[in-house]
CSV table of C-alpha atoms in Angstrom, one decimal:
chain,number,residue,atom,x,y,z
A,1,MET,CA,105.5,123.5,85.2
A,2,GLU,CA,109.3,123.3,84.8
A,3,LYS,CA,109.6,126.5,86.8
A,4,GLU,CA,107.6,125.0,89.6
A,5,LYS,CA,109.8,121.9,89.7
A,6,ASP,CA,112.9,124.0,89.8
A,7,ASN,CA,111.6,125.8,92.9
A,8,GLY,CA,111.1,122.4,94.7
A,9,ASN,CA,107.3,122.9,95.0
A,10,ASP,CA,106.2,120.3,92.5
A,11,SER,CA,103.5,118.1,94.0
A,12,ASN,CA,102.8,116.2,90.8
A,13,PRO,CA,102.4,112.6,91.8
A,14,GLU,CA,103.8,111.3,88.5
A,15,SER,CA,107.2,112.9,88.7
A,16,GLN,CA,109.9,110.5,87.4
A,17,ILE,CA,112.7,109.6,89.8
A,18,GLY,CA,114.3,106.6,88.1
A,19,THR,CA,111.6,103.9,88.7
A,20,GLU,CA,107.9,103.8,89.1
A,21,ILE,CA,108.1,103.2,92.8
A,22,PHE,CA,109.6,106.7,93.3
A,23,GLU,CA,106.8,108.4,91.4
A,24,GLY,CA,105.1,111.2,93.3
A,25,SER,CA,106.8,110.3,96.5
A,26,VAL,CA,108.6,113.6,97.2
A,27,ASP,CA,106.9,115.2,100.2
A,28,ARG,CA,105.6,118.7,99.4
A,29,THR,CA,103.0,121.0,101.0
A,30,GLU,CA,100.0,121.1,98.8
A,31,ASP,CA,97.7,124.1,98.5
A,32,VAL,CA,94.4,123.7,100.2
A,33,ASP,CA,91.2,124.8,98.3
A,34,THR,CA,90.2,127.8,100.2
A,35,LYS,CA,86.7,127.4,98.8
A,36,SER,CA,86.1,124.2,100.7
A,37,PRO,CA,83.9,124.4,103.9
A,38,ARG,CA,86.7,123.1,106.1
A,39,ALA,CA,89.2,125.7,104.8
A,40,THR,CA,86.8,128.5,105.6
A,41,THR,CA,85.5,127.4,109.0
A,42,THR,CA,88.5,126.3,111.1
A,43,PRO,CA,91.7,128.2,111.8
A,44,LEU,CA,93.6,124.9,111.8
A,45,ALA,CA,92.6,124.1,108.3
A,46,GLU,CA,93.2,127.6,107.1
A,47,SER,CA,96.7,127.4,108.4
A,48,ASN,CA,97.5,124.8,105.7
A,49,THR,CA,97.5,127.8,103.2
A,50,LEU,CA,100.1,129.7,105.3
A,51,ASP,CA,103.7,129.8,104.3
A,52,VAL,CA,105.6,127.3,106.3
A,53,PRO,CA,108.9,128.8,107.7
A,54,ASP,CA,111.1,125.8,106.9
A,55,GLY,CA,113.8,127.2,109.1
A,56,GLY,CA,114.6,130.1,111.4
A,57,LEU,CA,115.3,130.2,115.1
A,58,VAL,CA,111.8,129.4,116.3
A,59,ALA,CA,111.4,126.5,113.9
A,60,TRP,CA,114.7,124.9,114.9
A,61,LEU,CA,113.9,125.4,118.6
A,62,GLN,CA,110.9,123.1,118.0
A,63,VAL,CA,113.3,120.5,116.7
A,64,LEU,CA,115.6,120.9,119.7
A,65,GLY,CA,112.6,120.6,122.1
A,66,ALA,CA,111.3,117.5,120.3
A,67,PHE,CA,114.8,116.0,120.3
A,68,VAL,CA,115.0,116.4,124.1
A,69,ILE,CA,111.6,114.7,124.5
A,70,MET,CA,112.9,111.7,122.6
A,71,LEU,CA,115.7,111.4,125.2
A,72,SER,CA,113.2,110.4,127.8
A,73,SER,CA,110.6,108.6,125.8
A,74,TRP,CA,111.8,106.3,123.0
A,75,GLY,CA,115.3,106.5,124.4
A,76,LEU,CA,114.3,104.5,127.5
A,77,ILE,CA,112.7,101.9,125.3
A,78,ASN,CA,115.7,101.6,123.0
A,79,SER,CA,117.8,100.9,126.1
A,80,PHE,CA,115.5,98.3,127.6
A,81,GLY,CA,117.9,95.5,126.8
A,82,VAL,CA,120.0,96.7,129.8
A,83,TYR,CA,116.9,96.6,132.0
A,84,GLN,CA,116.0,93.2,130.7
A,85,THR,CA,119.4,91.7,131.5
A,86,TYR,CA,119.5,93.4,135.0
A,87,TYR,CA,116.0,92.3,135.9
A,88,GLU,CA,116.7,88.7,134.8
A,89,THR,CA,120.0,88.4,136.6
A,90,ASP,CA,119.4,90.5,139.7
A,91,LEU,CA,116.2,92.4,140.8
A,92,LEU,CA,113.6,90.1,139.2
A,93,GLU,CA,115.6,86.9,138.7
A,94,SER,CA,112.6,84.8,139.7
A,95,SER,CA,110.6,86.1,136.7
A,96,SER,CA,110.7,84.7,133.2
A,97,SER,CA,112.1,86.4,130.1
A,98,SER,CA,108.7,86.8,128.7
A,99,ASP,CA,107.3,88.3,131.9
A,100,ILE,CA,110.1,90.9,132.2
A,101,SER,CA,109.8,91.9,128.5
A,102,TRP,CA,106.2,92.8,129.3
A,103,ILE,CA,107.6,95.8,131.3
A,104,GLY,CA,109.3,97.3,128.3
A,105,SER,CA,106.6,96.3,125.8
A,106,LEU,CA,103.9,97.8,127.9
A,107,GLN,CA,105.9,101.0,128.2
A,108,GLY,CA,106.4,101.1,124.4
A,109,ALA,CA,102.7,100.2,123.7
A,110,LEU,CA,101.4,103.0,126.0
A,111,LEU,CA,103.8,105.4,124.4
A,112,ASN,CA,102.3,104.6,120.9
A,113,MET,CA,98.7,104.0,121.9
A,114,GLY,CA,98.7,107.2,123.9
A,115,GLY,CA,98.5,108.9,120.5
A,116,LEU,CA,94.8,108.0,120.5
A,117,ILE,CA,94.4,110.6,123.2
A,118,SER,CA,97.2,113.0,122.6
A,119,GLY,CA,96.6,113.2,118.9
A,120,PRO,CA,93.1,114.7,119.1
A,121,LEU,CA,94.0,116.8,122.1
A,122,PHE,CA,96.9,118.2,120.1
A,123,ASP,CA,94.6,119.0,117.2
A,124,ALA,CA,92.3,120.7,119.7
A,125,GLY,CA,95.1,123.0,120.9
A,126,HIS,CA,96.1,121.4,124.2
A,127,PHE,CA,99.8,121.0,123.3
A,128,ARG,CA,101.2,122.6,126.5
A,129,ALA,CA,98.9,120.6,128.8
A,130,LEU,CA,100.1,117.4,127.2
A,131,THR,CA,103.8,118.2,127.5
A,132,ILE,CA,103.5,119.3,131.1
A,133,SER,CA,101.4,116.3,132.3
A,134,GLY,CA,103.6,113.9,130.3
A,135,SER,CA,106.7,115.3,131.8
A,136,VAL,CA,105.4,114.9,135.3
A,137,LEU,CA,104.4,111.3,134.7
A,138,VAL,CA,107.7,110.3,133.2
A,139,VAL,CA,109.7,111.9,136.1
A,140,LEU,CA,107.4,110.4,138.7
A,141,GLY,CA,107.6,107.0,137.1
A,142,LEU,CA,111.3,107.0,136.9
A,143,PHE,CA,111.6,108.1,140.6
A,144,MET,CA,109.3,105.3,141.7
A,145,THR,CA,111.1,102.7,139.6
A,146,SER,CA,114.2,103.4,141.6
A,147,LEU,CA,112.3,102.4,144.7
A,148,CYS,CA,110.7,99.2,143.4
A,149,GLU,CA,111.5,95.7,144.7
A,150,THR,CA,108.8,93.5,143.1
A,151,TYR,CA,107.8,92.7,139.5
A,152,TRP,CA,104.4,94.4,139.8
A,153,GLN,CA,105.9,97.5,141.3
A,154,VAL,CA,108.3,97.8,138.3
A,155,LEU,CA,105.5,97.0,135.9
A,156,LEU,CA,103.3,99.8,137.2
A,157,ALA,CA,106.1,102.4,137.7
A,158,GLN,CA,108.2,101.9,134.5
A,159,GLY,CA,105.6,100.2,132.3
A,160,VAL,CA,102.5,102.2,133.1
A,161,ALA,CA,103.5,105.6,134.5
A,162,VAL,CA,106.5,106.2,132.2
A,163,GLY,CA,104.6,104.7,129.3
A,164,VAL,CA,101.6,106.9,129.7
A,165,GLY,CA,103.7,110.0,130.2
A,166,SER,CA,105.8,109.3,127.2
A,167,GLY,CA,102.6,108.8,125.2
A,168,PHE,CA,101.5,112.3,126.1
A,169,LEU,CA,104.9,113.7,125.0
A,170,PHE,CA,105.9,111.8,121.9
A,171,LEU,CA,103.2,112.4,119.3
A,172,PRO,CA,102.7,116.1,119.9
A,173,SER,CA,106.5,116.6,119.6
A,174,ALA,CA,106.4,115.0,116.2
A,175,ALA,CA,103.2,116.5,115.0
A,176,ILE,CA,104.2,120.1,115.8
A,177,LEU,CA,107.2,119.9,113.4
A,178,SER,CA,104.8,119.7,110.5
A,179,GLN,CA,103.6,123.2,111.3
A,180,TYR,CA,107.1,124.5,110.9
A,181,PHE,CA,108.6,122.4,108.1
A,182,ALA,CA,107.5,121.3,104.6
A,183,ARG,CA,110.5,120.9,102.3
A,184,ARG,CA,112.7,119.9,105.2
A,185,ARG,CA,110.0,118.0,107.1
A,186,ALA,CA,111.6,114.6,106.9
A,187,LEU,CA,115.0,116.0,108.0
A,188,ALA,CA,113.4,117.8,110.9
A,189,LEU,CA,111.6,114.7,112.1
A,190,GLY,CA,114.8,112.7,111.7
A,191,LEU,CA,116.7,115.1,113.9
A,192,GLN,CA,113.8,115.0,116.4
A,193,SER,CA,114.0,111.2,116.4
A,194,ALA,CA,117.7,111.1,117.0
A,195,GLY,CA,117.4,111.6,120.7
A,196,SER,CA,119.0,109.0,123.0
A,197,PRO,CA,118.5,108.2,126.7
A,198,VAL,CA,121.0,110.8,128.0
A,199,GLY,CA,119.0,113.8,128.9
A,200,GLY,CA,115.8,115.2,130.4
A,201,ILE,CA,112.6,116.8,129.4
A,202,VAL,CA,112.5,120.2,131.1
A,203,PHE,CA,113.9,122.3,128.3
A,204,SER,CA,111.3,121.0,125.8
A,205,ILE,CA,108.6,122.9,127.6
A,206,LEU,CA,110.6,126.1,127.5
A,207,PHE,CA,111.5,125.9,123.8
A,208,MET,CA,108.3,124.6,122.2
A,209,ARG,CA,105.1,126.5,121.4
A,210,PRO,CA,102.3,125.7,118.9
A,211,ARG,CA,102.2,127.8,115.7
A,212,VAL,CA,98.7,127.0,114.5
A,213,ALA,CA,95.7,128.3,116.4
A,214,PRO,CA,93.4,125.5,117.7
A,215,PRO,CA,90.0,125.0,115.9
A,216,GLN,CA,86.8,126.4,117.4
A,217,HIS,CA,84.9,123.1,117.2
A,218,LYS,CA,85.4,119.9,119.1
A,219,ARG,CA,87.7,117.2,117.6
A,220,ALA,CA,86.7,113.6,117.4
A,221,PHE,CA,89.1,111.0,118.8
A,222,PHE,CA,88.8,108.9,115.6
A,223,ASP,CA,88.9,110.0,112.0
A,224,ARG,CA,86.1,107.9,110.5
A,225,ASP,CA,87.2,108.6,107.0
A,226,ALA,CA,90.5,106.9,107.8
A,227,PHE,CA,88.8,103.6,108.1
A,228,ARG,CA,87.7,104.0,104.5
A,229,ASP,CA,91.2,105.1,103.4
A,230,VAL,CA,92.8,102.0,102.0
A,231,PRO,CA,96.4,103.3,101.8
A,232,PHE,CA,96.2,104.5,105.4
A,233,LEU,CA,94.9,101.2,106.6
A,234,SER,CA,97.6,99.4,104.6
A,235,PHE,CA,100.2,101.7,106.1
A,236,SER,CA,98.9,101.0,109.7
A,237,VAL,CA,98.8,97.2,109.3
A,238,SER,CA,102.3,97.3,107.8
A,239,GLY,CA,103.5,99.4,110.7
A,240,LEU,CA,102.0,96.8,113.1
A,241,ALA,CA,103.8,93.9,111.3
A,242,SER,CA,107.2,95.6,111.2
A,243,PHE,CA,107.2,96.8,114.9
A,244,MET,CA,106.3,93.3,116.0
A,245,GLY,CA,109.9,92.4,115.5
A,246,MET,CA,111.7,95.8,115.5
A,247,TYR,CA,112.6,95.8,119.2
A,248,VAL,CA,113.6,92.1,119.5
A,249,PRO,CA,117.3,92.8,119.2
A,250,PHE,CA,117.1,95.8,121.6
A,251,PHE,CA,115.6,93.4,124.2
A,252,TYR,CA,117.6,90.2,123.6
A,253,LEU,CA,120.9,90.9,121.8
A,254,GLN,CA,122.7,91.4,125.1
A,255,LEU,CA,121.3,88.2,126.5
A,256,PHE,CA,122.1,86.4,123.3
A,257,ALA,CA,125.8,87.4,123.5
A,258,LEU,CA,126.0,86.3,127.1
A,259,ARG,CA,124.3,82.9,126.7
A,260,ARG,CA,126.4,82.1,123.5
A,261,GLY,CA,129.6,83.0,125.3
A,262,ILE,CA,130.3,85.7,122.7
A,263,ALA,CA,131.0,88.6,125.2
A,264,SER,CA,131.6,89.1,128.9
A,265,ASP,CA,129.1,90.7,131.2
A,266,ASP,CA,130.7,94.1,131.0
A,267,LEU,CA,131.2,94.1,127.2
A,268,ALA,CA,127.7,92.7,126.5
A,269,ALA,CA,126.1,95.7,128.2
A,270,TYR,CA,127.7,97.9,125.5
A,271,LEU,CA,125.8,96.1,122.7
A,272,VAL,CA,122.6,98.1,123.6
A,273,THR,CA,124.7,101.2,123.4
A,274,LEU,CA,126.0,100.3,120.0
A,275,LEU,CA,122.4,99.6,118.8
A,276,ASN,CA,121.5,103.1,119.9
A,277,ALA,CA,124.6,104.7,118.4
A,278,GLY,CA,123.7,103.2,115.0
A,279,SER,CA,120.2,104.4,115.5
A,280,VAL,CA,121.3,108.0,115.9
A,281,PHE,CA,122.7,108.1,112.4
A,282,GLY,CA,119.7,106.0,111.1
A,283,ARG,CA,117.3,108.7,112.3
A,284,ILE,CA,119.1,111.5,110.4
A,285,LEU,CA,120.7,110.3,107.1
A,286,PRO,CA,117.6,108.4,105.8
A,287,ASN,CA,115.4,111.3,106.6
A,288,PHE,CA,117.7,113.6,104.8
A,289,VAL,CA,117.5,111.4,101.7
A,290,ALA,CA,113.7,111.0,102.2
A,291,ASP,CA,113.2,114.7,101.4
A,292,TYR,CA,114.4,113.9,97.9
A,293,LEU,CA,113.2,110.3,97.3
A,294,GLY,CA,110.1,110.2,99.4
A,295,SER,CA,109.5,109.1,103.0
A,296,MET,CA,107.4,106.1,102.0
A,297,ASN,CA,110.1,104.8,99.7
A,298,MET,CA,112.8,105.2,102.3
A,299,LEU,CA,110.6,103.6,104.9
A,300,ALA,CA,110.0,100.5,102.7
A,301,ALA,CA,113.7,100.3,101.9
A,302,MET,CA,114.9,100.6,105.5
A,303,THR,CA,112.3,98.0,106.8
A,304,LEU,CA,113.4,95.5,104.1
A,305,GLY,CA,117.0,96.2,104.9
A,306,ALA,CA,116.3,95.6,108.6
A,307,SER,CA,114.7,92.3,107.8
A,308,ILE,CA,117.8,91.2,105.8
A,309,LEU,CA,120.0,92.0,108.7
A,310,ALA,CA,117.7,90.1,111.0
A,311,PHE,CA,118.0,87.0,108.9
A,312,GLY,CA,121.8,87.6,109.0
A,313,TRP,CA,121.7,87.5,112.8
A,314,LEU,CA,121.4,83.7,112.4
A,315,GLY,CA,125.0,83.6,111.2
A,316,VAL,CA,126.5,85.7,114.0
A,317,HIS,CA,128.8,83.6,116.1
A,318,ASP,CA,131.6,85.9,117.3
A,319,LEU,CA,132.2,89.3,118.9
A,320,GLY,CA,133.1,91.1,115.7
A,321,GLY,CA,129.9,89.9,113.9
A,322,THR,CA,127.8,90.8,116.9
A,323,ILE,CA,129.2,94.4,117.1
A,324,THR,CA,128.7,94.8,113.3
A,325,PHE,CA,125.2,93.5,113.5
A,326,ALA,CA,124.4,95.9,116.4
A,327,LEU,CA,125.6,99.0,114.6
A,328,LEU,CA,123.9,98.1,111.3
A,329,PHE,CA,120.6,97.0,112.7
A,330,GLY,CA,120.6,100.1,114.9
A,331,PHE,CA,121.0,102.2,111.8
A,332,PHE,CA,118.1,100.6,110.0
A,333,ASN,CA,116.0,100.7,113.2
A,334,GLY,CA,116.5,104.4,113.3
A,335,GLY,CA,115.1,104.8,109.8
A,336,VAL,CA,112.1,102.6,110.4
A,337,THR,CA,111.2,104.3,113.7
A,338,SER,CA,111.7,107.9,112.6
A,339,LEU,CA,110.1,107.9,109.1
A,340,PRO,CA,106.4,107.1,109.8
A,341,PRO,CA,105.5,110.6,111.0
A,342,SER,CA,106.7,112.2,107.8
A,343,ALA,CA,105.4,109.4,105.6
A,344,ILE,CA,101.9,109.7,107.1
A,345,VAL,CA,101.7,113.4,106.1
A,346,THR,CA,101.6,112.3,102.4
A,347,LEU,CA,98.6,110.1,103.3
A,348,THR,CA,96.8,113.0,105.1
A,349,PRO,CA,95.3,115.6,102.7
A,350,ASP,CA,93.8,117.7,105.6
A,351,LEU,CA,96.6,118.6,108.0
A,352,GLY,CA,93.9,119.6,110.5
A,353,ARG,CA,93.5,115.9,111.1
A,354,LEU,CA,97.2,115.0,111.2
A,355,GLY,CA,97.4,114.6,115.0
A,356,THR,CA,94.3,112.3,115.1
A,357,ARG,CA,95.6,110.2,112.2
A,358,MET,CA,99.0,110.0,113.8
A,359,GLY,CA,97.3,108.8,117.0
A,360,MET,CA,95.5,106.1,115.1
A,361,LEU,CA,98.6,104.9,113.4
A,362,PHE,CA,100.7,104.7,116.6
A,363,ALA,CA,97.8,102.8,118.2
A,364,PHE,CA,98.5,100.1,115.7
A,365,ILE,CA,102.2,100.3,116.4
A,366,GLY,CA,101.5,100.3,120.1
A,367,ILE,CA,99.7,97.0,119.8
A,368,ALA,CA,102.8,95.6,118.1
A,369,VAL,CA,105.2,96.9,120.6
A,370,LEU,CA,103.0,95.6,123.4
A,371,VAL,CA,102.9,92.0,122.2
A,372,GLY,CA,106.0,91.7,119.9
A,373,THR,CA,108.8,91.1,122.4
A,374,PRO,CA,106.7,89.0,124.8
A,375,ILE,CA,105.9,86.7,121.9
A,376,ALA,CA,109.7,86.6,121.2
A,377,GLY,CA,110.3,85.7,124.8
A,378,ALA,CA,107.7,82.9,124.6
A,379,ILE,CA,109.4,81.5,121.6
A,380,LEU,CA,112.8,81.7,123.3
A,381,LYS,CA,111.7,79.7,126.5
A,382,ASP,CA,115.1,78.2,127.2
A,383,VAL,CA,117.9,80.8,126.7
A,384,ASN,CA,120.5,78.0,126.5
A,385,ASP,CA,118.7,76.3,123.6
A,386,ASP,CA,120.2,77.2,120.2
A,387,GLY,CA,117.0,76.2,118.4
A,388,ALA,CA,115.0,78.5,120.5
A,389,TRP,CA,117.3,81.4,119.6
A,390,GLU,CA,116.8,80.5,115.9
A,391,GLY,CA,113.1,80.7,116.4
A,392,LEU,CA,113.3,84.1,118.0
A,393,ILE,CA,115.5,85.5,115.2
A,394,GLY,CA,113.3,84.0,112.5
A,395,TYR,CA,110.3,85.6,114.1
A,396,CYS,CA,112.0,89.0,114.2
A,397,ALA,CA,113.1,88.8,110.5
A,398,ALA,CA,109.8,87.5,109.2
A,399,THR,CA,107.7,90.3,110.8
A,400,LEU,CA,110.1,92.9,109.5
A,401,PHE,CA,109.9,91.4,106.0
A,402,MET,CA,106.1,91.4,106.0
A,403,GLY,CA,106.1,95.0,107.1
A,404,GLY,CA,108.5,96.1,104.4
A,405,LEU,CA,106.4,94.5,101.7
A,406,GLY,CA,103.4,96.2,103.2
A,407,PHE,CA,105.0,99.6,102.9
A,408,VAL,CA,105.8,98.9,99.2
A,409,GLY,CA,102.1,98.0,98.7
A,410,THR,CA,101.0,101.1,100.5
A,411,GLN,CA,103.1,103.3,98.2
A,412,MET,CA,101.6,101.6,95.1
A,413,LEU,CA,98.1,102.1,96.5
A,414,HIS,CA,98.8,105.8,97.2
A,415,LEU,CA,100.2,106.4,93.7
A,416,ARG,CA,97.2,104.7,92.1
A,417,ARG,CA,94.8,107.0,94.1
A,418,MET,CA,96.8,110.1,93.1
A,419,ARG,CA,96.6,109.1,89.4
A,420,ARG,CA,92.9,108.5,89.7
A,421,THR,CA,92.4,111.9,91.4
A,422,LYS,CA,94.2,113.7,88.5
A,423,MET,CA,92.1,112.0,85.8
């Protein structure tokens, strides 16, 4: 047993790492019982017994391709604060803050909820069709957005077309990395998630290719067993709660600085850039640590940290504090948004269902992204009312705090199930 631990392959759920909350949290690839019917009937399930490369040129090219995909999917949503301000002050100035935020929230919701379709299709072996069709939709949507003049045109082009295309791209780019990495899985997913809105999507199609052969039988769009899996349901509800408030600063921090007289128009625009700059480091460093302390533990810590920062937003009254908040919240946002794909692997015994379960998880998150920022906009109402801003900030902090507590509870439920299984 000690020899196995030294080799970094210990999957014992009761490993001690300082405190009970860290027990059994280190992500490892578990052996699949080759005598089980699933292991002997589907190539995808059989692939769970194969040696995962955990490195090499082909494996790291998957990370590069996934990174580029993030540039044109989540990157656009992370920068929506710039669109929000531009639409409110120029193109769509007759529309309310809440109405405009529906554009970005719809785009984010379709990105996440698209996993209900792209997850099972990925499991069925349609990876390349998803990346090509998603790329076409994103490019088409962005081109059409540049020609829009009315609210409904922007909503359809940027919200729907780009959102659906991003939904076809995002989940497969995350799921495929689990075929190439085990010990370094969280780090690989962190690097994938570090993309920012500065690039395209073409090279991802050239670099990425599936490693696992598709199964010979049809895949269901829902994993019914997941609805009886209490830790998975707890994880999904916690994700919904945390993402209700996660993107409020990305949508409203720039407007907050302008209305409070903290920054000029030119300088306020850089606050969204600072949020994303902090997010880049938050998508890499916490994932590196997660390979040692466990993805679920890091996700809970980062979510609770983000909630504390959100409460601290109430005390921001000057430019220095706003810049500091933007960088720090961006860092914690990066951890919260990048860790779920690696955390859900620990809750999925059969990797042949990973894509489907990821799709179900991101459907929950998609609902949160869809309604979260419009609710914040409805709370805000009057952008010149200090009390309305306090309500918006309190909503952001409270939802993050509930999500963080939920992730702690999920880890405890998972550990309890692992102990019961060993007995």
